Tab-separated table of C-alpha atoms in Angstrom:
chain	number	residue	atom	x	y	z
A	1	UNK	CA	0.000	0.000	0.000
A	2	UNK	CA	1.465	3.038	-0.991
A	3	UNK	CA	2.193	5.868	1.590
A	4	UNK	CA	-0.553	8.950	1.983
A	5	UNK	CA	0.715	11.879	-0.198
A	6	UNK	CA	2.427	14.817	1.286
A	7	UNK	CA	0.697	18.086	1.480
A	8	UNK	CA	2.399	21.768	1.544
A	9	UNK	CA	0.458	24.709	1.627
A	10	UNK	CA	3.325	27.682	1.124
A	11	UNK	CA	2.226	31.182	1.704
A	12	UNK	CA	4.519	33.791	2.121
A	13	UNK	CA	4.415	34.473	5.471
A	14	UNK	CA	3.790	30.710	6.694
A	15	UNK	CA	3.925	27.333	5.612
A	16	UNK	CA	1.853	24.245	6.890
A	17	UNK	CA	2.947	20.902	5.868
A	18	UNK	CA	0.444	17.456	6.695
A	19	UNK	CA	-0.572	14.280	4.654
A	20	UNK	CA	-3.393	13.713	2.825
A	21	UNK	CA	-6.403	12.820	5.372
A	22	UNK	CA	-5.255	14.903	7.771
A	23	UNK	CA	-7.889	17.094	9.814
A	24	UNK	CA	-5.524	19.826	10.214
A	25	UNK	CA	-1.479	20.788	9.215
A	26	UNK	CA	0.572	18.832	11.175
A	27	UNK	CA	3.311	21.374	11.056
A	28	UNK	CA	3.104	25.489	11.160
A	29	UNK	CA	5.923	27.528	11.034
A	30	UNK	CA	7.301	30.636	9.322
A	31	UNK	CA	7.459	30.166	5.559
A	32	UNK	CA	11.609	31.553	5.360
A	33	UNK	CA	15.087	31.331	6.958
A	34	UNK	CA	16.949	33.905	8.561
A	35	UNK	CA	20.227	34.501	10.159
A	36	UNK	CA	21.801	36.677	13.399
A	37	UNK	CA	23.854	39.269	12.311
A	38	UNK	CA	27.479	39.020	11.891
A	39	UNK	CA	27.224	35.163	12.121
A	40	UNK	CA	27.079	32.453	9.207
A	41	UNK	CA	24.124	30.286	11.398
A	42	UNK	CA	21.448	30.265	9.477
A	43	UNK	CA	17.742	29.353	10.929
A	44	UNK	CA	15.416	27.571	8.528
A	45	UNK	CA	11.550	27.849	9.367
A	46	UNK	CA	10.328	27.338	13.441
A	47	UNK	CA	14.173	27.260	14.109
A	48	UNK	CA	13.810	31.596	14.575
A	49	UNK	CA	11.752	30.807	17.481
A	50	UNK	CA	15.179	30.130	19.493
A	51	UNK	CA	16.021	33.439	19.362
A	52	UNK	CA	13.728	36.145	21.158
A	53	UNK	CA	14.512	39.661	19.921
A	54	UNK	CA	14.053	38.902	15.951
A	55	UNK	CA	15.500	42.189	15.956
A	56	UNK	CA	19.234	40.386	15.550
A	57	UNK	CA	18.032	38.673	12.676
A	58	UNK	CA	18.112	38.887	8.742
A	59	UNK	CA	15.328	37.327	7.114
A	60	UNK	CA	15.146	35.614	3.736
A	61	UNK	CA	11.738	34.674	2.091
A	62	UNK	CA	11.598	32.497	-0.651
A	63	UNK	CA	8.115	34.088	-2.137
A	64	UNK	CA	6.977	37.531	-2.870
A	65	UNK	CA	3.166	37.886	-3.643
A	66	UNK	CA	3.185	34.342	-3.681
A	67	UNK	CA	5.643	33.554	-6.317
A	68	UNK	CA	8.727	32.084	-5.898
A	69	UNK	CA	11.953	34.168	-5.907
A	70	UNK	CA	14.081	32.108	-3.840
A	71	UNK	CA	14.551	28.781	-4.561
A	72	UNK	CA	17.569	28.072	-1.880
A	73	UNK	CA	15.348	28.894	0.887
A	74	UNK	CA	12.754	27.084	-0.252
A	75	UNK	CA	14.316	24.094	-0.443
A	76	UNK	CA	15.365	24.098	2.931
A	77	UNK	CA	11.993	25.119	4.758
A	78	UNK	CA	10.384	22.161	2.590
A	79	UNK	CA	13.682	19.920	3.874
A	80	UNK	CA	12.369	21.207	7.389
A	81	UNK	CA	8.393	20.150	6.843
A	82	UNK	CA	9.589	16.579	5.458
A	83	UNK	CA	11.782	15.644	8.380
A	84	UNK	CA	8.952	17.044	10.792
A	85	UNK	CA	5.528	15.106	9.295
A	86	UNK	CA	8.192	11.971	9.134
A	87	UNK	CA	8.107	10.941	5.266
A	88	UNK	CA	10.069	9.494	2.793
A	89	UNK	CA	10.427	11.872	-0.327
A	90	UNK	CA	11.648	8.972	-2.584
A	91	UNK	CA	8.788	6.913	-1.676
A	92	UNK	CA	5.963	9.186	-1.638
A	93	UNK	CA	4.237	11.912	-3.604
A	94	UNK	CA	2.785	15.200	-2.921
A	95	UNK	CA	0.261	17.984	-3.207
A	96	UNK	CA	1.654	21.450	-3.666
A	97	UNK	CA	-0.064	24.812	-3.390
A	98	UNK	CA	0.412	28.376	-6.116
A	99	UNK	CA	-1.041	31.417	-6.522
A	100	UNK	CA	-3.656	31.870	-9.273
A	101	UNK	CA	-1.687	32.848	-13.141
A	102	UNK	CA	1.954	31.320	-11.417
A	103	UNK	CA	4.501	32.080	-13.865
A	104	UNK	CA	5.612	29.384	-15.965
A	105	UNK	CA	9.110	29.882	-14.430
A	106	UNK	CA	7.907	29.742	-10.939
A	107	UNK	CA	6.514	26.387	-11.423
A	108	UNK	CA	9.342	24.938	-13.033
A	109	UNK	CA	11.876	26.326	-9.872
A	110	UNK	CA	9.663	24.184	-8.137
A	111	UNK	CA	9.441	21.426	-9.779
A	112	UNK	CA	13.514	21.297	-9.734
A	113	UNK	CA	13.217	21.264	-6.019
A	114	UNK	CA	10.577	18.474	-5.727
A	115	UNK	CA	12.212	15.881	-8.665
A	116	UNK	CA	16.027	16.602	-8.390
A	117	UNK	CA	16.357	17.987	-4.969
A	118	UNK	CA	14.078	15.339	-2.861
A	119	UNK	CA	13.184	12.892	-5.818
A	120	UNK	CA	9.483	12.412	-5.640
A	121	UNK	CA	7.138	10.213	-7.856
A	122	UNK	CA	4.661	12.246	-8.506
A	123	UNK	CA	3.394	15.888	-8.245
A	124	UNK	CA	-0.159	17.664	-8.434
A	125	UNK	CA	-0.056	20.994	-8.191
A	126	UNK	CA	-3.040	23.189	-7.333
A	127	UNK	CA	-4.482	26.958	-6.466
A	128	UNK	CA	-4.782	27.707	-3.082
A	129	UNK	CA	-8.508	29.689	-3.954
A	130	UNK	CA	-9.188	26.285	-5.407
A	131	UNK	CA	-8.377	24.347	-2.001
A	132	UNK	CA	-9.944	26.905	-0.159
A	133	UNK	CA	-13.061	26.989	-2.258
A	134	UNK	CA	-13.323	23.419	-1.351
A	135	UNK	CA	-12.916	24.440	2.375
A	136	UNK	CA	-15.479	26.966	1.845
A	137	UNK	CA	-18.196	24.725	0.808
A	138	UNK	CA	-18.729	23.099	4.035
A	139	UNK	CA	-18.666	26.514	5.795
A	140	UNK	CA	-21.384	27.758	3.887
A	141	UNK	CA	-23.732	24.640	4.095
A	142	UNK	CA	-22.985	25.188	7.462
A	143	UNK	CA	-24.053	28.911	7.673
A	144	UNK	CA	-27.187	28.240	5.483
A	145	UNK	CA	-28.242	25.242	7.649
A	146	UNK	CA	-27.600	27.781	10.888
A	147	UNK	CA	-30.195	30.482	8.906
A	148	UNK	CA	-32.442	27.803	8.582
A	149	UNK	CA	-32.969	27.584	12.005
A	150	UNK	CA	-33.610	30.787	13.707
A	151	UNK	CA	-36.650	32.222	14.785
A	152	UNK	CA	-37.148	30.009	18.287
A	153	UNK	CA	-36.395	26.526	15.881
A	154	UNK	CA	-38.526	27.677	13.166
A	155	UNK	CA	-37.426	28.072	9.644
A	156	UNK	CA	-36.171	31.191	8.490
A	157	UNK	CA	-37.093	32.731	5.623
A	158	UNK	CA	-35.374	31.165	2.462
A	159	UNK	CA	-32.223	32.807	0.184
A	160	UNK	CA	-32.495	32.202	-3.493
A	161	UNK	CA	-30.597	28.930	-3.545
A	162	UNK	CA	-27.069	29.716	-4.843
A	163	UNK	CA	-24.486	27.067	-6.228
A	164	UNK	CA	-21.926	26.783	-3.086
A	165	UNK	CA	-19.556	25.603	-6.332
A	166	UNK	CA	-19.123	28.919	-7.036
A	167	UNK	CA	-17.526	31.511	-4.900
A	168	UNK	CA	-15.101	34.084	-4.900
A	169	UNK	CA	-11.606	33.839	-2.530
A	170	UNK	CA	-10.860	37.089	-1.469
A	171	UNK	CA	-7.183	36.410	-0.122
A	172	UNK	CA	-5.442	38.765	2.283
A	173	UNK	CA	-1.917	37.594	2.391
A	174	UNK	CA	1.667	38.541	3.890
A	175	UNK	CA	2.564	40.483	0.772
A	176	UNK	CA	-0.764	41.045	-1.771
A	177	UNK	CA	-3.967	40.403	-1.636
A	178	UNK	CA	-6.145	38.496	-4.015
A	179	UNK	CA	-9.661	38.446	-5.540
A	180	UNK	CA	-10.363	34.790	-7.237
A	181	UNK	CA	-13.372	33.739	-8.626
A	182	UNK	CA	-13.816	29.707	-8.425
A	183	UNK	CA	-16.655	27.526	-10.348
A	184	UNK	CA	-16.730	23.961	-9.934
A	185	UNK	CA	-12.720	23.741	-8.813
A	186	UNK	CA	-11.473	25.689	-11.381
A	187	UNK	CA	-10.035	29.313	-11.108
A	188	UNK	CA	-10.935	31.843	-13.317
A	189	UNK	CA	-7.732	33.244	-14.677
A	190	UNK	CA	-9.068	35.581	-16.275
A	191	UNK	CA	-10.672	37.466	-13.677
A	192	UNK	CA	-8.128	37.180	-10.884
A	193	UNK	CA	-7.070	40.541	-9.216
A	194	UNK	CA	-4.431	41.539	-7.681
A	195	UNK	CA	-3.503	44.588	-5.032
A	196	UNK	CA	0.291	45.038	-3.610
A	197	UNK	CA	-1.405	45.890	0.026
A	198	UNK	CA	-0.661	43.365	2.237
A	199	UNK	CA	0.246	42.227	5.731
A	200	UNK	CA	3.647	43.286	5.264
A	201	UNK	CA	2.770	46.605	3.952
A	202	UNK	CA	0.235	47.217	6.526
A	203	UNK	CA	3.069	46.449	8.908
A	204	UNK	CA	5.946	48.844	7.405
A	205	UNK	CA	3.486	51.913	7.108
A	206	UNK	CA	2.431	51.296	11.026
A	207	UNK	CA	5.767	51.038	11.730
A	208	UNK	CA	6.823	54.734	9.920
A	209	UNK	CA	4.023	56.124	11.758
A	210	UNK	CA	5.249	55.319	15.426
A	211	UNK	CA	8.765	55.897	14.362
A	212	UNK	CA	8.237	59.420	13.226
A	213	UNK	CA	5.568	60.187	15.828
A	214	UNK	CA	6.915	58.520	19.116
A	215	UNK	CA	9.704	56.177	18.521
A	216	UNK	CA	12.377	54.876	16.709
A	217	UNK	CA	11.334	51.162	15.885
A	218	UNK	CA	12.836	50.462	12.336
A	219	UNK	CA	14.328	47.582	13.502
A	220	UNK	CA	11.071	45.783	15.808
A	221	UNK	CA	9.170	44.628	12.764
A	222	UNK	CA	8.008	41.291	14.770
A	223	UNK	CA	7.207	43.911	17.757
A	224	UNK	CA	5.165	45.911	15.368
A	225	UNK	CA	3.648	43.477	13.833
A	226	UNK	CA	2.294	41.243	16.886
A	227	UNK	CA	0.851	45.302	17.789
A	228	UNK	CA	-0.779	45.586	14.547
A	229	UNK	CA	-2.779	41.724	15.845
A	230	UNK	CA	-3.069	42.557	18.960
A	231	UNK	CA	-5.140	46.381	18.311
A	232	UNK	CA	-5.368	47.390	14.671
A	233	UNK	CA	-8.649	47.178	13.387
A	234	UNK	CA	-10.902	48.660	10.226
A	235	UNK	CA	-12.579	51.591	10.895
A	236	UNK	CA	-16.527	51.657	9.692
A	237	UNK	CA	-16.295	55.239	9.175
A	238	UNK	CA	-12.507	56.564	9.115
A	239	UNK	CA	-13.095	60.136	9.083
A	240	UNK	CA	-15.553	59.680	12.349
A	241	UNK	CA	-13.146	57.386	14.317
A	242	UNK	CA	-10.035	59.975	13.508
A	243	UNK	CA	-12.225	62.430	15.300
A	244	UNK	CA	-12.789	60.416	18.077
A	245	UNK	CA	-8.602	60.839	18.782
A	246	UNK	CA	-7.625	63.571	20.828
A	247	UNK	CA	-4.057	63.150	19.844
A	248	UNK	CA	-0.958	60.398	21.013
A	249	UNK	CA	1.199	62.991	21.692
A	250	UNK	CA	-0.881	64.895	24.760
A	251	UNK	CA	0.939	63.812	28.085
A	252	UNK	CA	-1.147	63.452	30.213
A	253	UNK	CA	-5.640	63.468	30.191
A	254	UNK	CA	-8.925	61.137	29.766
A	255	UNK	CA	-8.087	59.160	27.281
A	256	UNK	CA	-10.007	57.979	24.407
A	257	UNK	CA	-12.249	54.949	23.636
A	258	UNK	CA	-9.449	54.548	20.625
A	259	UNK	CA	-6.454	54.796	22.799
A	260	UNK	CA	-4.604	51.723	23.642
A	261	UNK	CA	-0.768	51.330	25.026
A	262	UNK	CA	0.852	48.285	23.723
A	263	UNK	CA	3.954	47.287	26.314
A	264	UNK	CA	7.494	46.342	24.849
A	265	UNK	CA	9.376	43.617	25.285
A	266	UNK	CA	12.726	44.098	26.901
A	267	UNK	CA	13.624	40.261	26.682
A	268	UNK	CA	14.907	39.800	30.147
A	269	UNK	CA	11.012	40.086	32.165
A	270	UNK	CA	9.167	40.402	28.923
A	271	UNK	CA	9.693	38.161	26.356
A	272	UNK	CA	6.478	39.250	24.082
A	273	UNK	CA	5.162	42.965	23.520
A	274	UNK	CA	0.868	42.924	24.780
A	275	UNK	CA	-1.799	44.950	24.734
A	276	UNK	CA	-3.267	47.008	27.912
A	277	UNK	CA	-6.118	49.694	28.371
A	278	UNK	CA	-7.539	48.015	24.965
A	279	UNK	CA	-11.502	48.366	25.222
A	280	UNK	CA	-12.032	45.544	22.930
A	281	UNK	CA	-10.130	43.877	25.903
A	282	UNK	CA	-12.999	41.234	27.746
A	283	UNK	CA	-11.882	42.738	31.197
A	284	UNK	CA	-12.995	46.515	30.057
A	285	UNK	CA	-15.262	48.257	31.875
A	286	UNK	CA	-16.954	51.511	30.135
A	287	UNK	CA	-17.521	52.700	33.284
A	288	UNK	CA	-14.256	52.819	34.422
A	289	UNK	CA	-12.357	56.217	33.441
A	290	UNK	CA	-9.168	55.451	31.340
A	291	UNK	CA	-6.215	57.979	31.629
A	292	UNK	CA	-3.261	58.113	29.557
A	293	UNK	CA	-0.137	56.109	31.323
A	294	UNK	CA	2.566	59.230	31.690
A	295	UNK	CA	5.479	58.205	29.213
A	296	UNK	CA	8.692	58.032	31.942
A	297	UNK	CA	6.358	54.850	33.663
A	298	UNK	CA	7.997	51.515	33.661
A	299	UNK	CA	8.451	49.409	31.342
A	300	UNK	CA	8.660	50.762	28.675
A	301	UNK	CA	4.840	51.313	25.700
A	302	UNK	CA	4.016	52.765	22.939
A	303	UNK	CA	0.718	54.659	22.950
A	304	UNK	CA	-1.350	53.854	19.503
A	305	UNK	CA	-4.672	56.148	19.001
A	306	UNK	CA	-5.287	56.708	15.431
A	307	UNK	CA	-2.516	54.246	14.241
A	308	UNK	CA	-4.489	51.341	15.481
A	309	UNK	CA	-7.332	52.099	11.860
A	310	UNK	CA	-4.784	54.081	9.944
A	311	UNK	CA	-2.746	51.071	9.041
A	312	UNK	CA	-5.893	48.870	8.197
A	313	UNK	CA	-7.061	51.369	6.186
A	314	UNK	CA	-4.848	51.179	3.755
A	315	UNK	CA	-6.898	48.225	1.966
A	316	UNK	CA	-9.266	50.401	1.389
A	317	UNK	CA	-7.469	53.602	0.041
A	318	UNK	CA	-4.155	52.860	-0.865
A	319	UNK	CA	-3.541	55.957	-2.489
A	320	UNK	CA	-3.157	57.179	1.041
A	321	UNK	CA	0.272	56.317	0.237
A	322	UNK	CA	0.560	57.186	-2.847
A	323	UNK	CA	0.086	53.690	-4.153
A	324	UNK	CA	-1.737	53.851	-7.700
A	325	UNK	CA	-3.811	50.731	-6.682
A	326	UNK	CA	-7.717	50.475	-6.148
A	327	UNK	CA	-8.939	49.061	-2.743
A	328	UNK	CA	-10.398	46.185	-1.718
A	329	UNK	CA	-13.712	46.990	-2.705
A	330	UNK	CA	-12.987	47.751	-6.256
A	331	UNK	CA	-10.365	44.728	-6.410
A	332	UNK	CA	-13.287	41.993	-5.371
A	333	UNK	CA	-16.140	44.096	-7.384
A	334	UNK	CA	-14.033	44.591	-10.341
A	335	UNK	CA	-13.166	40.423	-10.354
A	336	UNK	CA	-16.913	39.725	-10.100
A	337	UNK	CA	-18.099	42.076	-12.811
A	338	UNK	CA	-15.371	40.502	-15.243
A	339	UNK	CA	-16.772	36.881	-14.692
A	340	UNK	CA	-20.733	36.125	-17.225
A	341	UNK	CA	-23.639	37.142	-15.853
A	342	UNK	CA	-24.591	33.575	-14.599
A	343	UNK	CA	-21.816	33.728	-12.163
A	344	UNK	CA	-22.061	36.926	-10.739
A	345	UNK	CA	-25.165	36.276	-8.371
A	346	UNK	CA	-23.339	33.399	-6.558
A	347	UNK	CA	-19.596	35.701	-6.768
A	348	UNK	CA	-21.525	38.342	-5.228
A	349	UNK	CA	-23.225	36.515	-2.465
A	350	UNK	CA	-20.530	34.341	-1.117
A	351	UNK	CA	-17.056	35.749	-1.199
A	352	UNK	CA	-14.536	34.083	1.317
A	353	UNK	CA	-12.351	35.710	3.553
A	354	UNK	CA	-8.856	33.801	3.814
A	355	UNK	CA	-5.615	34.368	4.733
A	356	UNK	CA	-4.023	36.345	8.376
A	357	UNK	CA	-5.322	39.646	7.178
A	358	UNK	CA	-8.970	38.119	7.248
A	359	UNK	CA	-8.312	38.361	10.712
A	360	UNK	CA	-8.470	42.407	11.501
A	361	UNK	CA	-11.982	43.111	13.430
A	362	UNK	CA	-14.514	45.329	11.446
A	363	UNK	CA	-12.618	44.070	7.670
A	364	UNK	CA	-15.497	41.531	6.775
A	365	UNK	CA	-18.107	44.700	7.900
A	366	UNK	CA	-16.498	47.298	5.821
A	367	UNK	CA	-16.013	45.311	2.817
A	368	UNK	CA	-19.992	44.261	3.014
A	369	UNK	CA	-20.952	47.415	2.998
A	370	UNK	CA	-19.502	49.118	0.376
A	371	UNK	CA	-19.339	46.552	-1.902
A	372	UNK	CA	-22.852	46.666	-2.204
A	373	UNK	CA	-23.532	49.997	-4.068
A	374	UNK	CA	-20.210	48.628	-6.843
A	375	UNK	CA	-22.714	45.655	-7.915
A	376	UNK	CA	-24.338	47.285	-11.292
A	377	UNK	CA	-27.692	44.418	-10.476
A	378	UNK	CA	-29.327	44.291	-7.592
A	379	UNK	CA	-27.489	40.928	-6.441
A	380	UNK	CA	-27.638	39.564	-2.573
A	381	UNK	CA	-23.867	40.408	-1.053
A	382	UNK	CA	-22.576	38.396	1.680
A	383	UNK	CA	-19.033	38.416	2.787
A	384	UNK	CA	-17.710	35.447	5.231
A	385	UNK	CA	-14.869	35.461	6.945
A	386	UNK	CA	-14.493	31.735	9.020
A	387	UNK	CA	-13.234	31.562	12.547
A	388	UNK	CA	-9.310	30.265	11.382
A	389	UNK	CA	-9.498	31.989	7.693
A	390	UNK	CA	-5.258	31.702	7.938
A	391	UNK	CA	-6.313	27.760	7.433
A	392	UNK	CA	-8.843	27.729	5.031
């Protein structure tokens, strides 16, 4: 009896590694290698967790926007997944994930890796909107059967049946994010759409902000970026929540519903940055009045205010930046309206949420809303975003 395949899902930012069967990845980690400065050591996938400040280290990724650029690290995370799920390369074969329209030279840099590096039998290669359009079919039988009963046990009122076959992947990734439209377990090529704001972009612009308005943190990307989890979120209405904000920079004073101080890490008592006076935070009381911590106070925070929606908001309006992108509204809308008219109800009425970015409170709300006036028919919208959309 031959050996179940081998399955590696490879974002950008992480890679999850199983066999086919498998409820869930049986191994997570960090999808690139990295190495302390001024030393030839070089740490390949969950081997950075050894090292606390990831300020010491110099990362290498093997893909950008989900292609791959790096070959040599890629080859050794994948050496990394194979010794941890315990399989035999030579004996076995696997199922790789791409983005939707991989180059042609992409593909073959990976196929090097698979057949001459580690020697495989056999390959299938597939879209990750494809495998998560096949995730996304159970979630929405799931939802529909859930509408079905409300109402004390009675039956709700019925949806025009749409074809759970059909949906569109919205994925927010480490480096892009992209709008797929899937029928049957096929992408639509065609149609796919693609924005340079990302995680990682999200991430660097938060970043800039603190540095040039409190402190210098150029270096405390991880710090910043387990902030940018921990608070960020997407504003229903940005120009209301910015006048919520009384300012970061006022020492002392009530502060704001928006105001949050996120405490560093100085790796001797604190090993990870958190999250305090957050009133998203279960332990918040409204009652209770919330002052601003005075800045010489041990240890050491940052105070966030309107940084916490600014950096999410970038999805939406890139050209905050001067990036000459659309947003995520026009990005999904635009990849629904280029798919036939027999598609578009179903597009339009379930469009998945995946990746870590699918995580940021308020996104799913936002992107509802305003995608509804972009549809030029009156079609049903519904966006979903599951509870782990990171493994969908």
């Amino acid at each position: 009896m031959d050996p179940p395949a081998v399955v590696i899902d490879a974002g950008t930012y992480e890679v999850r590694a199983g066999l086919a069967g498998d409820d869930a990845p049986r191994y997570r980690a960090p999808n690139c290698t990295a190495r302390p400065k001024q030393q030839l050591q070089v740490l390949v996938a969950d081997e950075i967790y050894t090292i606390k400040n990831h300020a010491q280290l110099e990362f290498s990724r093997p893909l950008e926007r989900g292609v791959l650029v790096h070959a040599g690290a890629q080859r050794d995370v994948f050496e990394r997944c194979f010794s941890k799920v315990q399989c035999t390369p030579r004996d076995s074969r696997i199922v790789v994930t791409e983005c939707a329209v991989n180059p042609p030279s992409a593909r073959k840099a990976c196929d090097e890796i698979l057949f001459e590096d580690f020697g495989f039998l056999g390959r299938m290669r597939l879209p990750s909107a494809v495998c998560a359009a096949a995730k996304s079919k159970e979630i929405l039988e799931d939802r529909e059967r859930h509408l079905a009963t409300q109402h004390g046990g009675k039956p709700a009122e019925k949806r025009l049946p749409y074809n759970h076959d059909c949906v569109l992947i919205c994925d927010m990734g480490h480096s892009a994010s992209t709008a797929t439209p899937v029928l049957s377990g096929g992408a639509h090529d065609y149609a796919v759409r693609r924005s340079d704001v990302g995680g990682q972009l999200v991430t660097g612009y938060l970043r800039d902000l603190i540095s040039y308005r409190q402190m210098e943190v150029f270096d405390e990307t991880a710090t910043i970026d387990k902030l940018k989890r921990d608070l960020c979120y997407v504003a229903q209405d940005f120009d209301s929540e910015l006048a919520k904000c009384d300012g970061t920079t006022k020492e002392h004073g009530t502060a704001s519903d928006v105001y949050a101080e996120f405490v560093l890490p100085d790796y001797h008592t604190i090993d990870a940055g958190y999250a305090r006076l957050d009133t998203r935070h279960p332990a918040y009381n409204p009652e209770e009045r919330r002052r601003r911590t005075r800045p010489d106070t041990s240890p050491q925070f940052l105070r966030v205010e309107s940084e916490r929606f600014c950096g999410p908001e970038l999805h939406f309006s890139p050209q905050d930046i001067g990036l000459k992108q659309c947003g995520l509204t026009e990005l999904v809308a635009d990849s629904i309206l280029k798919c036939p008219h027999a598609m578009r109800p179903n597009l339009s009425a379930q469009v998945m949420l995946v990746g870590g970015g699918a995580r940021c409170p308020g996104l799913r709300e936002r992107l509802q809303r305003e995608l509804r006036p972009l549809m030029l028919e009156p079609y049903d919208v519904e966006v979903v975003a599951p509870r782990e959309p990171e493994l969908t």
